[in-house]
Short mmCIF file of C-alpha atoms and ligand atoms in Angstrom, two decimals:
data_model
loop_
_atom_site.label_atom_id
_atom_site.label_comp_id
_atom_site.label_asym_id
_atom_site.label_seq_id
_atom_site.Cartn_x
_atom_site.Cartn_y
_atom_site.Cartn_z
CA MET A 28 299.47 -44.00 181.78
CA GLN A 29 298.00 -45.23 185.03
CA LEU A 30 296.86 -48.80 185.49
CA THR A 31 293.53 -49.44 187.12
CA PHE A 32 292.32 -52.88 188.17
CA LEU A 33 288.85 -52.71 189.59
CA THR A 34 286.43 -55.39 190.74
CA THR A 35 282.86 -56.06 191.81
CA PRO A 36 281.94 -59.04 193.96
CA ILE A 37 281.20 -62.13 191.94
CA TYR A 38 277.52 -62.79 192.42
CA TYR A 39 275.89 -65.99 193.60
CA VAL A 40 273.99 -67.64 190.82
CA ASN A 41 271.46 -69.30 193.10
CA ALA A 42 268.73 -66.94 191.87
CA GLN A 43 268.13 -64.11 189.43
CA PRO A 44 270.16 -60.90 189.25
CA HIS A 45 268.42 -57.96 190.92
CA LEU A 46 268.91 -54.26 191.28
CA GLY A 47 271.41 -54.73 194.14
CA HIS A 48 273.80 -56.52 191.80
CA ALA A 49 273.17 -54.05 189.01
CA TYR A 50 274.02 -51.30 191.50
CA THR A 51 277.56 -52.43 192.27
CA THR A 52 278.21 -53.29 188.64
CA ILE A 53 276.97 -49.89 187.44
CA ALA A 54 279.02 -48.05 190.06
CA ALA A 55 282.17 -49.90 189.04
CA ASP A 56 281.36 -49.27 185.40
CA VAL A 57 281.04 -45.53 185.97
CA TYR A 58 284.51 -45.54 187.49
CA ALA A 59 285.91 -47.69 184.67
CA ARG A 60 284.39 -45.52 181.95
CA HIS A 61 285.56 -42.33 183.62
CA MET A 62 289.14 -43.62 183.92
CA ARG A 63 289.10 -44.67 180.27
CA GLN A 64 287.87 -41.18 179.36
CA ARG A 65 291.03 -39.99 181.06
CA GLY A 66 293.19 -42.32 179.04
CA GLU A 67 293.97 -44.81 181.81
CA ASP A 68 294.58 -48.48 181.16
CA VAL A 69 291.65 -50.14 182.95
CA PHE A 70 290.89 -53.76 183.72
CA PHE A 71 287.37 -54.09 185.06
CA LEU A 72 286.39 -57.49 186.44
CA THR A 73 283.01 -58.93 187.37
CA GLY A 74 281.46 -62.38 187.22
CA THR A 75 279.71 -65.17 189.06
CA ASP A 76 280.34 -67.30 192.15
CA GLU A 77 279.19 -70.77 191.25
CA HIS A 78 280.31 -73.36 193.76
CA GLY A 79 278.96 -74.20 197.20
CA ASP A 80 276.07 -75.91 198.80
CA LYS A 81 273.59 -73.17 198.02
CA ASN A 82 273.80 -73.80 194.28
CA ALA A 83 273.99 -77.57 194.60
CA ARG A 84 270.79 -77.55 196.64
CA VAL A 85 268.79 -75.35 194.30
CA ALA A 86 270.02 -77.36 191.30
CA ALA A 87 268.86 -80.57 192.99
CA GLU A 88 265.44 -79.04 193.69
CA LEU A 89 265.12 -78.22 190.00
CA GLY A 90 266.32 -81.66 188.92
CA LEU A 91 269.38 -80.21 187.19
CA THR A 92 273.06 -81.01 187.50
CA PRO A 93 274.91 -78.24 189.33
CA GLN A 94 276.85 -77.42 186.15
CA ALA A 95 273.71 -77.10 184.01
CA PHE A 96 272.14 -74.94 186.69
CA VAL A 97 275.07 -72.57 187.06
CA ASP A 98 275.54 -72.32 183.30
CA ARG A 99 271.98 -71.15 182.94
CA ASN A 100 272.08 -68.67 185.78
CA SER A 101 275.52 -67.29 185.08
CA ALA A 102 274.22 -66.40 181.62
CA ASN A 103 271.50 -64.31 183.29
CA PHE A 104 274.15 -62.36 185.18
CA LEU A 105 276.20 -61.86 182.05
CA ARG A 106 273.07 -60.56 180.35
CA MET A 107 272.51 -58.19 183.29
CA THR A 108 275.99 -56.71 182.83
CA GLU A 109 275.26 -56.24 179.12
CA ASP A 110 271.85 -54.74 179.78
CA VAL A 111 273.26 -52.15 182.19
CA ARG A 112 275.98 -51.42 179.57
CA ALA A 113 278.80 -52.47 181.84
CA THR A 114 282.14 -52.55 180.07
CA GLN A 115 283.89 -55.29 181.98
CA ASP A 116 287.14 -56.54 180.53
CA PHE A 117 286.46 -60.05 181.79
CA PHE A 118 283.50 -61.93 183.19
CA ILE A 119 284.88 -64.59 185.48
CA ARG A 120 283.09 -67.79 186.43
CA THR A 121 284.47 -69.80 189.32
CA THR A 122 283.77 -72.96 187.36
CA ASP A 123 286.33 -71.83 184.75
CA GLU A 124 289.17 -74.29 184.56
CA GLY A 125 291.76 -71.51 184.79
CA HIS A 126 290.21 -70.34 188.04
CA MET A 127 290.02 -73.80 189.58
CA THR A 128 293.66 -74.55 188.81
CA PHE A 129 294.66 -71.23 190.34
CA VAL A 130 292.67 -71.99 193.52
CA GLN A 131 294.44 -75.32 193.92
CA ASP A 132 297.86 -73.74 193.41
CA PHE A 133 297.08 -70.95 195.83
CA LEU A 134 295.85 -73.31 198.56
CA GLN A 135 298.97 -75.40 198.11
CA THR A 136 301.07 -72.26 198.55
CA LEU A 137 299.24 -71.40 201.78
CA LYS A 138 299.84 -74.93 203.01
CA ASP A 139 303.49 -74.94 201.96
CA ASN A 140 303.90 -71.64 203.81
CA GLY A 141 302.64 -73.30 207.00
CA HIS A 142 299.26 -71.54 207.24
CA VAL A 143 297.03 -74.61 206.90
CA TYR A 144 296.36 -77.46 209.39
CA GLU A 145 293.82 -80.24 209.90
CA GLY A 146 291.16 -80.00 212.60
CA THR A 147 287.53 -80.58 213.48
CA TYR A 148 284.87 -78.00 213.05
CA GLU A 149 281.65 -77.81 214.94
CA GLY A 150 279.32 -74.90 214.59
CA LEU A 151 276.19 -73.27 213.28
CA TYR A 152 276.19 -72.84 209.52
CA CYS A 153 273.93 -70.64 207.40
CA THR A 154 273.73 -71.93 203.83
CA GLY A 155 272.30 -68.58 202.69
CA CYS A 156 275.52 -66.83 203.75
CA GLU A 157 277.74 -69.88 203.25
CA ALA A 158 279.21 -68.96 206.62
CA PHE A 159 279.53 -70.18 210.20
CA TYR A 160 277.93 -68.14 212.96
CA LYS A 161 278.52 -67.88 216.66
CA GLU A 162 275.48 -68.16 218.92
CA GLU A 163 275.79 -64.51 219.96
CA GLU A 164 275.84 -63.33 216.36
CA LEU A 165 272.34 -64.74 215.70
CA LYS A 166 269.14 -62.77 216.07
CA ASP A 167 266.67 -64.81 218.13
CA GLY A 168 268.53 -67.93 217.06
CA LEU A 169 268.18 -67.00 213.38
CA CYS A 170 270.65 -65.77 210.77
CA PRO A 171 270.70 -61.95 211.02
CA ASP A 172 270.76 -61.62 207.22
CA HIS A 173 268.38 -64.34 206.08
CA GLY A 174 266.11 -64.89 209.07
CA THR A 175 266.61 -68.65 208.70
CA LYS A 176 267.74 -71.18 211.29
CA PRO A 177 271.39 -72.18 210.83
CA GLU A 178 272.26 -75.88 210.80
CA TRP A 179 274.61 -77.55 213.28
CA LEU A 180 277.60 -78.91 211.42
CA GLN A 181 280.42 -81.06 212.63
CA GLU A 182 283.16 -82.24 210.36
CA SER A 183 286.83 -82.67 210.01
CA ASN A 184 288.36 -80.07 207.75
CA TRP A 185 291.42 -78.08 206.96
CA PHE A 186 291.91 -74.74 208.63
CA PHE A 187 293.52 -71.50 207.62
CA ARG A 188 295.53 -69.96 210.45
CA LEU A 189 293.74 -66.61 210.34
CA SER A 190 294.65 -65.92 213.98
CA ALA A 191 298.31 -65.61 212.97
CA PHE A 192 297.47 -62.59 210.81
CA GLN A 193 295.94 -60.41 213.49
CA GLU A 194 299.06 -58.33 214.06
CA PRO A 195 300.06 -58.00 210.39
CA LEU A 196 296.50 -56.98 209.53
CA LEU A 197 296.39 -54.35 212.26
CA ALA A 198 299.76 -53.05 211.09
CA HIS A 199 298.41 -52.82 207.55
CA TYR A 200 295.30 -50.96 208.68
CA ASP A 201 297.36 -48.54 210.70
CA ALA A 202 299.77 -47.88 207.87
CA ASN A 203 296.98 -47.49 205.29
CA PRO A 204 294.20 -45.39 206.78
CA ASP A 205 292.32 -45.36 203.47
CA PHE A 206 292.45 -49.14 202.96
CA VAL A 207 288.71 -49.39 203.62
CA SER A 208 286.15 -46.67 202.77
CA PRO A 209 284.02 -45.21 204.21
CA GLN A 210 285.73 -44.57 207.54
CA SER A 211 282.93 -46.22 209.53
CA ARG A 212 283.60 -49.51 207.73
CA PHE A 213 287.33 -49.14 208.24
CA ASN A 214 286.68 -48.75 211.96
CA GLU A 215 284.34 -51.70 212.00
CA ALA A 216 286.80 -54.00 210.26
CA ARG A 217 289.72 -52.85 212.36
CA ALA A 218 287.75 -53.34 215.59
CA PHE A 219 286.80 -56.83 214.47
CA ILE A 220 290.45 -57.70 213.88
CA ALA A 221 291.54 -56.10 217.15
CA GLY A 222 288.91 -58.17 218.97
CA GLY A 223 290.85 -61.33 218.10
CA LEU A 224 290.67 -63.64 215.10
CA GLU A 225 289.80 -67.30 215.11
CA ASP A 226 291.14 -69.70 212.54
CA VAL A 227 288.69 -70.48 209.75
CA SER A 228 287.91 -73.69 208.01
CA LEU A 229 289.01 -73.57 204.39
CA SER A 230 287.48 -76.83 203.25
CA ARG A 231 284.24 -78.76 203.47
CA ALA A 232 284.06 -82.55 203.67
CA SER A 233 280.38 -82.91 202.90
CA ILE A 234 280.18 -80.84 199.73
CA ASP A 235 281.17 -82.18 196.33
CA TRP A 236 280.35 -79.10 194.25
CA GLY A 237 283.61 -77.23 194.61
CA VAL A 238 287.34 -77.24 193.95
CA PRO A 239 289.03 -80.35 195.44
CA LEU A 240 291.91 -79.67 197.81
CA PRO A 241 295.08 -80.67 196.02
CA TRP A 242 296.39 -82.65 199.01
CA ALA A 243 293.01 -84.08 200.13
CA PRO A 244 290.72 -84.44 197.11
CA ASP A 245 287.91 -85.85 199.26
CA GLN A 246 287.39 -82.29 200.51
CA THR A 247 286.42 -79.23 198.53
CA CYS A 248 287.61 -75.69 199.05
CA TYR A 249 285.27 -73.60 201.21
CA VAL A 250 283.29 -71.53 198.73
CA TRP A 251 284.45 -68.20 200.13
CA PHE A 252 288.16 -69.01 199.66
CA ASP A 253 287.34 -70.18 196.16
CA ALA A 254 285.33 -67.03 195.44
CA LEU A 255 287.77 -64.46 196.84
CA LEU A 256 290.54 -65.89 194.72
CA ASN A 257 288.69 -64.87 191.55
CA TYR A 258 290.22 -61.44 191.90
CA ALA A 259 293.68 -62.90 191.43
CA SER A 260 292.98 -65.93 189.23
CA SER A 261 291.24 -63.86 186.55
CA LEU A 262 294.40 -62.01 185.61
CA THR A 263 296.23 -65.28 184.93
CA TYR A 264 293.88 -66.57 182.23
CA ALA A 265 291.56 -63.77 181.06
CA ARG A 266 293.75 -63.32 177.99
CA PRO A 267 294.87 -66.70 176.69
CA GLY A 268 298.62 -67.03 176.60
CA GLU A 269 299.15 -63.86 178.64
CA ASP A 270 299.42 -63.37 182.39
CA LEU A 271 298.15 -59.90 183.27
CA THR A 272 299.17 -60.10 186.92
CA ALA A 273 302.34 -58.08 186.63
CA ARG A 274 300.48 -55.39 184.72
CA TYR A 275 297.39 -54.93 186.88
CA TRP A 276 297.91 -56.43 190.34
CA PRO A 277 296.97 -55.22 192.96
CA PRO A 278 293.40 -53.91 192.51
CA ARG A 279 293.05 -50.16 192.84
CA TRP A 280 289.48 -50.43 194.07
CA GLN A 281 287.35 -53.38 195.08
CA LEU A 282 283.65 -52.57 195.39
CA LEU A 283 281.22 -54.45 197.60
CA ALA A 284 278.43 -53.95 200.10
CA LYS A 285 278.75 -54.31 203.84
CA ASP A 286 277.23 -57.84 203.88
CA ILE A 287 280.58 -59.23 202.81
CA LEU A 288 282.87 -56.79 204.58
CA LYS A 289 284.57 -59.31 206.87
CA PHE A 290 285.43 -61.66 204.04
CA HIS A 291 287.03 -58.87 202.04
CA ALA A 292 288.54 -56.75 204.78
CA VAL A 293 289.84 -59.55 207.04
CA ILE A 294 290.09 -62.99 205.42
CA TRP A 295 291.03 -61.84 201.92
CA PRO A 296 294.01 -59.67 202.92
CA ALA A 297 295.17 -62.42 205.30
CA MET A 298 295.04 -64.97 202.48
CA LEU A 299 297.14 -62.67 200.31
CA MET A 300 299.63 -62.11 203.11
CA GLY A 301 299.84 -65.88 203.57
CA ALA A 302 300.89 -66.19 199.93
CA ASN A 303 303.25 -63.20 200.10
CA ARG A 304 301.21 -61.11 197.70
CA SER A 305 300.55 -57.41 197.83
CA LEU A 306 297.11 -56.29 199.05
CA PRO A 307 294.42 -54.38 197.20
CA GLN A 308 294.89 -50.65 197.50
CA ARG A 309 291.37 -49.77 198.57
CA LEU A 310 288.04 -51.40 199.35
CA MET A 311 284.84 -49.43 198.86
CA ILE A 312 282.00 -50.67 201.00
CA HIS A 313 278.82 -49.13 199.67
CA GLY A 314 275.46 -49.24 201.42
CA TYR A 315 272.35 -51.32 200.88
CA LEU A 316 269.54 -50.47 198.57
CA THR A 317 266.47 -51.03 200.65
CA VAL A 318 262.82 -51.52 199.83
CA ARG A 319 260.50 -50.37 202.58
CA ASP A 320 263.46 -50.25 204.98
CA THR A 321 264.55 -53.84 204.37
CA LYS A 322 267.64 -54.84 202.42
CA MET A 323 266.71 -56.15 199.01
CA SER A 324 267.82 -59.71 198.75
CA LYS A 325 267.11 -62.74 196.68
CA SER A 326 266.55 -64.83 199.77
CA LEU A 327 263.95 -62.38 201.10
CA GLY A 328 262.30 -62.06 197.68
CA ASN A 329 261.75 -58.26 197.89
CA VAL A 330 263.70 -57.31 194.81
CA LEU A 331 263.24 -54.61 192.21
CA ASP A 332 263.64 -55.75 188.65
CA PRO A 333 266.40 -53.84 186.82
CA PHE A 334 265.24 -55.25 183.49
CA ALA A 335 261.76 -53.78 183.93
CA VAL A 336 263.24 -50.36 184.72
CA ILE A 337 265.51 -50.52 181.67
CA GLU A 338 262.67 -51.59 179.43
CA ARG A 339 260.45 -48.75 180.47
CA TYR A 340 262.90 -45.88 181.00
CA GLY A 341 266.11 -46.93 179.27
CA VAL A 342 269.43 -47.94 180.77
CA ASP A 343 270.69 -44.42 181.36
CA ALA A 344 267.69 -43.74 183.57
CA LEU A 345 268.53 -46.75 185.72
CA ARG A 346 272.20 -45.80 186.02
CA TYR A 347 271.35 -42.20 186.79
CA TYR A 348 268.66 -43.05 189.31
CA LEU A 349 270.79 -45.48 191.30
CA LEU A 350 273.68 -43.08 191.69
CA ARG A 351 271.54 -40.03 192.24
CA ASP A 352 268.85 -41.19 194.60
CA VAL A 353 271.03 -43.05 197.10
CA ARG A 354 274.24 -41.38 198.18
CA PHE A 355 276.92 -43.87 197.15
CA GLY A 356 278.32 -45.29 200.40
CA SER A 357 275.10 -44.89 202.42
CA ASP A 358 271.98 -47.04 202.64
CA GLY A 359 268.94 -45.74 200.86
CA GLY A 360 265.38 -46.63 199.99
CA ILE A 361 264.45 -47.09 196.34
CA SER A 362 261.13 -47.43 194.59
CA TYR A 363 259.66 -47.53 191.13
CA ASP A 364 257.81 -44.30 191.85
CA ALA A 365 261.07 -42.53 192.68
CA VAL A 366 262.59 -43.75 189.40
CA HIS A 367 259.55 -42.33 187.59
CA GLU A 368 259.82 -39.00 189.34
CA ARG A 369 263.54 -38.41 188.83
CA TYR A 370 263.30 -39.55 185.24
CA HIS A 371 260.82 -36.81 184.45
CA ALA A 372 262.03 -34.05 186.75
CA GLU A 373 265.74 -34.36 186.05
CA LEU A 374 266.55 -36.39 182.95
CA ALA A 375 263.58 -35.28 180.82
CA ASN A 376 263.09 -31.73 182.14
CA ASP A 377 266.57 -30.56 183.13
CA LEU A 378 268.67 -32.34 180.51
CA GLY A 379 266.39 -33.57 177.71
CA ASN A 380 264.57 -30.26 177.35
CA LEU A 381 267.82 -28.33 177.43
CA VAL A 382 269.18 -30.30 174.48
CA ASN A 383 265.93 -29.89 172.56
CA ARG A 384 265.68 -26.19 173.22
CA VAL A 385 269.28 -25.51 172.28
CA THR A 386 269.14 -27.41 169.00
CA ALA A 387 265.70 -26.00 168.13
CA MET A 388 266.85 -22.40 168.75
CA ILE A 389 269.98 -22.85 166.67
CA GLU A 390 267.80 -24.24 163.88
CA ARG A 391 265.32 -21.41 164.13
CA TYR A 392 267.66 -18.47 164.62
CA ARG A 393 270.84 -19.62 162.86
CA ASP A 394 269.66 -22.14 160.25
CA GLY A 395 271.05 -25.00 162.30
CA ILE A 396 274.63 -23.69 162.27
CA VAL A 397 276.55 -23.12 165.49
CA PRO A 398 277.57 -19.45 165.43
CA ASN A 399 281.12 -18.22 165.78
CA ALA A 400 281.39 -16.85 169.34
CA ALA A 401 283.06 -17.53 172.67
CA CYS A 402 281.46 -19.29 175.61
CA ASP A 403 280.12 -16.93 178.27
CA PRO A 404 282.83 -16.67 180.98
CA THR A 405 280.50 -17.61 183.85
CA ILE A 406 279.43 -20.79 182.12
CA ALA A 407 283.03 -21.46 181.06
CA SER A 408 284.22 -21.33 184.65
CA ALA A 409 281.31 -23.49 185.79
CA ILE A 410 282.48 -26.13 183.31
CA GLU A 411 286.09 -25.90 184.49
CA ALA A 412 285.04 -26.16 188.13
CA SER A 413 282.77 -29.09 187.45
CA ARG A 414 285.47 -30.91 185.53
CA GLU A 415 287.81 -30.67 188.53
CA ALA A 416 285.12 -31.66 191.00
CA VAL A 417 283.87 -34.64 189.00
CA ALA A 418 287.39 -36.02 188.60
CA THR A 419 288.24 -35.56 192.28
CA HIS A 420 285.03 -37.18 193.46
CA ILE A 421 285.23 -40.12 191.09
CA HIS A 422 288.79 -40.77 192.18
CA GLU A 423 287.43 -41.30 195.71
CA LEU A 424 284.39 -43.23 194.40
CA GLU A 425 282.14 -40.43 195.64
CA LEU A 426 279.88 -41.11 192.72
CA THR A 427 276.80 -39.22 193.88
CA GLU A 428 278.88 -36.12 194.57
CA ALA A 429 280.47 -36.49 191.13
CA LEU A 430 277.07 -36.67 189.49
CA ASP A 431 275.86 -33.66 191.47
CA ALA A 432 278.92 -31.69 190.35
CA ALA A 433 278.27 -32.53 186.70
CA TRP A 434 274.59 -31.66 187.05
CA LEU A 435 275.46 -28.16 188.26
CA VAL A 436 276.46 -27.35 184.68
CA VAL A 437 273.06 -28.53 183.43
CA ARG A 438 271.35 -26.37 186.03
CA ASP A 439 273.54 -23.36 185.21
CA LEU A 440 272.71 -23.71 181.53
CA ASN A 441 268.99 -23.85 182.25
CA ARG A 442 269.28 -20.73 184.36
CA PHE A 443 271.35 -19.05 181.64
CA VAL A 444 268.71 -19.71 179.01
CA GLU A 445 265.99 -18.17 181.15
CA GLU A 446 268.12 -15.15 182.10
CA GLN A 447 269.34 -14.43 178.58
CA ALA A 448 265.98 -15.08 176.91
CA PRO A 449 267.35 -15.72 173.40
CA TRP A 450 263.77 -15.50 172.04
CA THR A 451 263.78 -11.81 172.99
CA LEU A 452 267.27 -11.17 171.60
CA ALA A 453 266.18 -12.78 168.33
CA LYS A 454 263.53 -10.11 167.83
CA ASN A 455 266.15 -7.37 167.64
CA PRO A 456 268.66 -7.64 164.73
CA ALA A 457 270.95 -5.15 166.51
CA ARG A 458 271.54 -7.77 169.19
CA ALA A 459 272.65 -10.53 166.81
CA ALA A 460 276.16 -10.74 168.31
CA GLU A 461 274.69 -11.18 171.77
CA LEU A 462 272.42 -13.91 170.48
CA ASP A 463 275.46 -15.62 168.93
CA VAL A 464 277.19 -15.70 172.32
CA VAL A 465 274.10 -17.07 174.03
CA LEU A 466 273.53 -19.78 171.44
CA TYR A 467 277.20 -20.76 171.31
CA THR A 468 277.39 -20.88 175.11
CA LEU A 469 274.33 -23.11 175.30
CA ALA A 470 275.54 -25.50 172.63
CA ASP A 471 279.12 -25.62 173.89
CA GLY A 472 278.04 -25.95 177.53
CA THR A 473 275.61 -28.73 176.75
CA ARG A 474 278.34 -30.50 174.81
CA ALA A 475 280.70 -30.24 177.79
CA ALA A 476 277.96 -31.46 180.13
CA ALA A 477 277.49 -34.53 177.94
CA ILE A 478 281.16 -35.37 178.37
CA LEU A 479 281.03 -34.78 182.12
CA LEU A 480 278.04 -37.14 182.29
CA ALA A 481 279.21 -39.70 179.73
CA ALA A 482 280.33 -42.29 182.31
CA VAL A 483 276.87 -42.30 183.87
CA LEU A 484 274.83 -41.82 180.68
CA PRO A 485 276.64 -43.89 178.05
CA GLU A 486 273.66 -43.97 175.66
CA SER A 487 272.51 -40.37 175.91
CA ALA A 488 275.91 -38.64 175.92
CA PRO A 489 276.81 -39.63 172.34
CA ARG A 490 273.28 -38.75 171.20
CA ILE A 491 273.65 -35.29 172.71
CA LEU A 492 277.02 -34.78 171.04
CA THR A 493 275.61 -35.82 167.68
CA ALA A 494 272.59 -33.56 168.09
CA LEU A 495 274.98 -30.64 168.67
CA GLY A 496 277.11 -31.47 165.68
CA ALA A 497 280.07 -32.36 167.91
CA PRO A 498 282.30 -35.41 167.36
CA ASP A 499 281.19 -38.50 169.27
CA ASP A 500 284.35 -38.56 171.39
CA VAL A 501 284.09 -38.39 175.17
CA ASP A 502 287.80 -37.87 175.86
CA TRP A 503 288.11 -36.06 179.19
CA GLU A 504 290.19 -33.32 177.60
CA HIS A 505 287.00 -32.24 175.86
CA ALA A 506 285.21 -31.58 179.14
CA ALA A 507 286.26 -27.97 178.75
CA PRO A 508 284.67 -24.83 177.31
CA ASN A 509 285.07 -23.38 173.82
CA LEU A 510 285.73 -26.64 172.05
CA LEU A 511 282.60 -26.81 169.92
CA ALA A 512 283.57 -25.86 166.38
CA ALA A 513 281.83 -22.80 164.99
CA GLY A 514 279.98 -23.86 161.87
CA ALA A 515 279.01 -27.25 163.32
CA VAL A 516 275.61 -28.31 162.08
CA VAL A 517 273.08 -29.31 164.72
CA ALA A 518 270.96 -32.36 164.11
CA PRO A 519 267.96 -32.21 166.41
CA ALA A 520 266.87 -35.68 167.44
CA GLY A 521 263.61 -36.86 168.98
CA PRO A 522 263.23 -36.41 172.74
CA LEU A 523 266.10 -38.00 174.62
CA PHE A 524 263.90 -39.00 177.53
CA PRO A 525 260.36 -39.30 176.21
CA HIS A 526 257.43 -38.89 178.54
CA ILE A 527 256.38 -42.16 180.19
CA GLU A 528 252.78 -42.30 181.23
CA GLU A 529 252.82 -44.78 184.06
CA SER A 530 255.24 -45.73 186.80
CA LEU A 531 255.98 -49.43 187.27
CA GLY A 532 253.93 -48.79 190.36
CA GLY A 533 254.22 -49.94 193.95
CA ASP A 534 257.74 -50.93 194.75
CA VAL A 535 257.89 -54.68 194.81
CA VAL A 536 257.64 -56.94 191.82
O1 ME8 B 627 277.87 -62.29 198.46
N1 ME8 B 627 272.08 -53.25 198.06
O2 ME8 B 627 277.16 -62.72 196.32
P1 ME8 B 627 275.74 -62.00 196.28
C1 ME8 B 627 273.31 -53.00 197.58
N2 ME8 B 627 279.06 -64.50 196.01
N3 ME8 B 627 274.09 -53.94 197.04
C2 ME8 B 627 273.61 -55.19 196.97
C3 ME8 B 627 272.34 -55.52 197.45
C4 ME8 B 627 271.55 -54.48 198.01
N4 ME8 B 627 270.33 -54.68 198.46
N5 ME8 B 627 272.14 -56.83 197.25
C5 ME8 B 627 273.25 -57.30 196.65
C6 ME8 B 627 278.00 -62.83 197.38
N6 ME8 B 627 274.15 -56.31 196.48
C7 ME8 B 627 279.26 -63.61 197.10
C8 ME8 B 627 280.39 -62.64 196.83
S1 ME8 B 627 282.92 -62.06 196.21
C9 ME8 B 627 284.36 -62.87 196.24
C10 ME8 B 627 281.72 -63.27 196.57
C11 ME8 B 627 275.47 -56.44 195.84
O3 ME8 B 627 275.09 -62.47 195.02
C12 ME8 B 627 276.58 -55.97 196.77
O4 ME8 B 627 277.72 -55.72 196.00
O5 ME8 B 627 275.03 -62.20 197.55
C13 ME8 B 627 276.80 -57.19 197.63
O6 ME8 B 627 278.04 -57.16 198.32
C14 ME8 B 627 276.75 -58.26 196.57
O7 ME8 B 627 275.72 -57.82 195.66
C15 ME8 B 627 276.41 -59.63 197.14
O8 ME8 B 627 276.12 -60.48 196.07
#
C-alpha cells in the first residue's frame, strides 16, 4: 500500500470562505478520494491560519477578542469543507495547542542549528499579504495583490538565515525537476532563488496575537513561519497519543495557488533543510479563478459564493464545474452563468439523461432486470482506456484532463445509444439478443463511468450505481467492463440533475 500525505494551504480566517478556497480544497479532495479508491493509505490535511495582525485588526474592529473571532470564522471554513464534501483526515487550526508547541520546538531547533540571529528590520509591510515588499515590487507604490499602500515598519526582530540556503535549494531544484508543477512555476521559483536570497525576519515585536518565541517571549513568530509549519505539526497531534510523522512525512503533493508560491517553494523547503527534515515531494501551483479578469479575493470583495452554487445546483455541480471549466493549473474566468450552462449541457443532458434512459429502457424492455450479455467490445475498450488515462492524469494532478478522459465514456455511451437505437431493436423479437447486448452495454458502461467519476461526483456516483442495481462500492478495480451482474434489478430514481430555471445571474454576489 502506498502512503499519500496531501495538503491544501491553511486559509486566513479574516473573512468568509469563497470559491477560491473551495477550489483548492475540492481539487485536493478529488485526489484523496481517487487514491482511496485505489486502496492507498491517504492523509488529507486542510485547515485555517489564525494568527497575525490581519486577524487581530479585524477582531478589534468587531469588538471581539482575537480568539473569539478566529473561533467563529474557522468554523465557517470547516463548514465549507463539509459542504463541498471534502474528506480531510484532519482540520488543523494554528491556534491548536499541539501546533503552537510544535512551532516553538521547531524554531528552537532552527536556532540551535545556527540559522537564527537577531537584527533590525526596516521595510514596507502589507498586512493583507502579511509580507514585506521591496519598493520595486510595488505597483505604483501599492501592493500588487491588494492595491493597498504598505506601511513602513522598523523593529528589532529575529532573522532566519535564508541566504545560506540558496545553494542547497538550487541543488534540490536541479536534482528534482518535478519538485514544482507546472514547469513555468518551477522556473519562476528557481529563478527567484538563483537571483539571490535575503534573510527573512521570523518574528514580530509589535504583534501579540501569535506564538511567542521560546527564547524571547516578547516577540511572536512571524505568521508565515507559524502557518507553514502546520504541514508538519499536524502529523504530531492529529491522532491523540500517536505521532503520524514516520508514517506520512513527507507530503506527496502540496496544493496552492501562485499567490503563495515563494513561501512554499523557497522559504518552506529552506526551513525544513534548516531542521534536517526531508522536503515535500511535489508542489502543485494551480492558477487563479478570476471574475471579469480579476483574481477573486476577499480583500477585493469580488467573490463568488460557493454556498449559493451548492444550494441551487448541488455540490457535485460545483465540483464538476470548477474542474471542468478552468484547466487545473491555468487561470480561468468563472461565472454563475457558466455554472448554469455546464450543469444543463453536461451533467443533466450528457450524464443525467443517460442514466434515466438506460434504467427506463431496461424497465420497459426487460422488466427492470439487467440482461445476461457481454459489454460491446468498443465500449469495453473505451472504459479500459479511460481507466488508464484517468489514473495517469490524476497521479500528475492533471484533474481537468482526468475528468475529460472519464467523460469520454459518457459521450461514447450516448453515441452508442443513438447508433444502436434500442427502441427499434425492441420492435423486432428476432433481435432480442442484440437488444440484450445493447442494454447490458449501456448499463455496465454507465456503471463504470460512475466509478471513473466518483472522486469528482461523490453524491451522484452512488446514486447512479444504486439506480443500475450495482453495489455502492467505488473501488477502482470496478472501473472495468463486464462487472455488472446479469439479473441485477434497476431502480430508476428521479432526475439526477433536475432542471433549474434561473441562473444565479450576473457573476458577482
Ligand atoms: O494565503 N483562485 O491564505 P488565503 C484560486 N493563510 N485559488 C484561490 C483563489 C483564487 N481566486 N483565492 C484563494 C493564505 N485561493 C495563507 C496560506 S499556507 C501555510 C498559508 C486559494 O486564505 C489558493 O489555494 O489567502 C490560495 O493559495 C489560497 O486560497 C490562499 O488562501
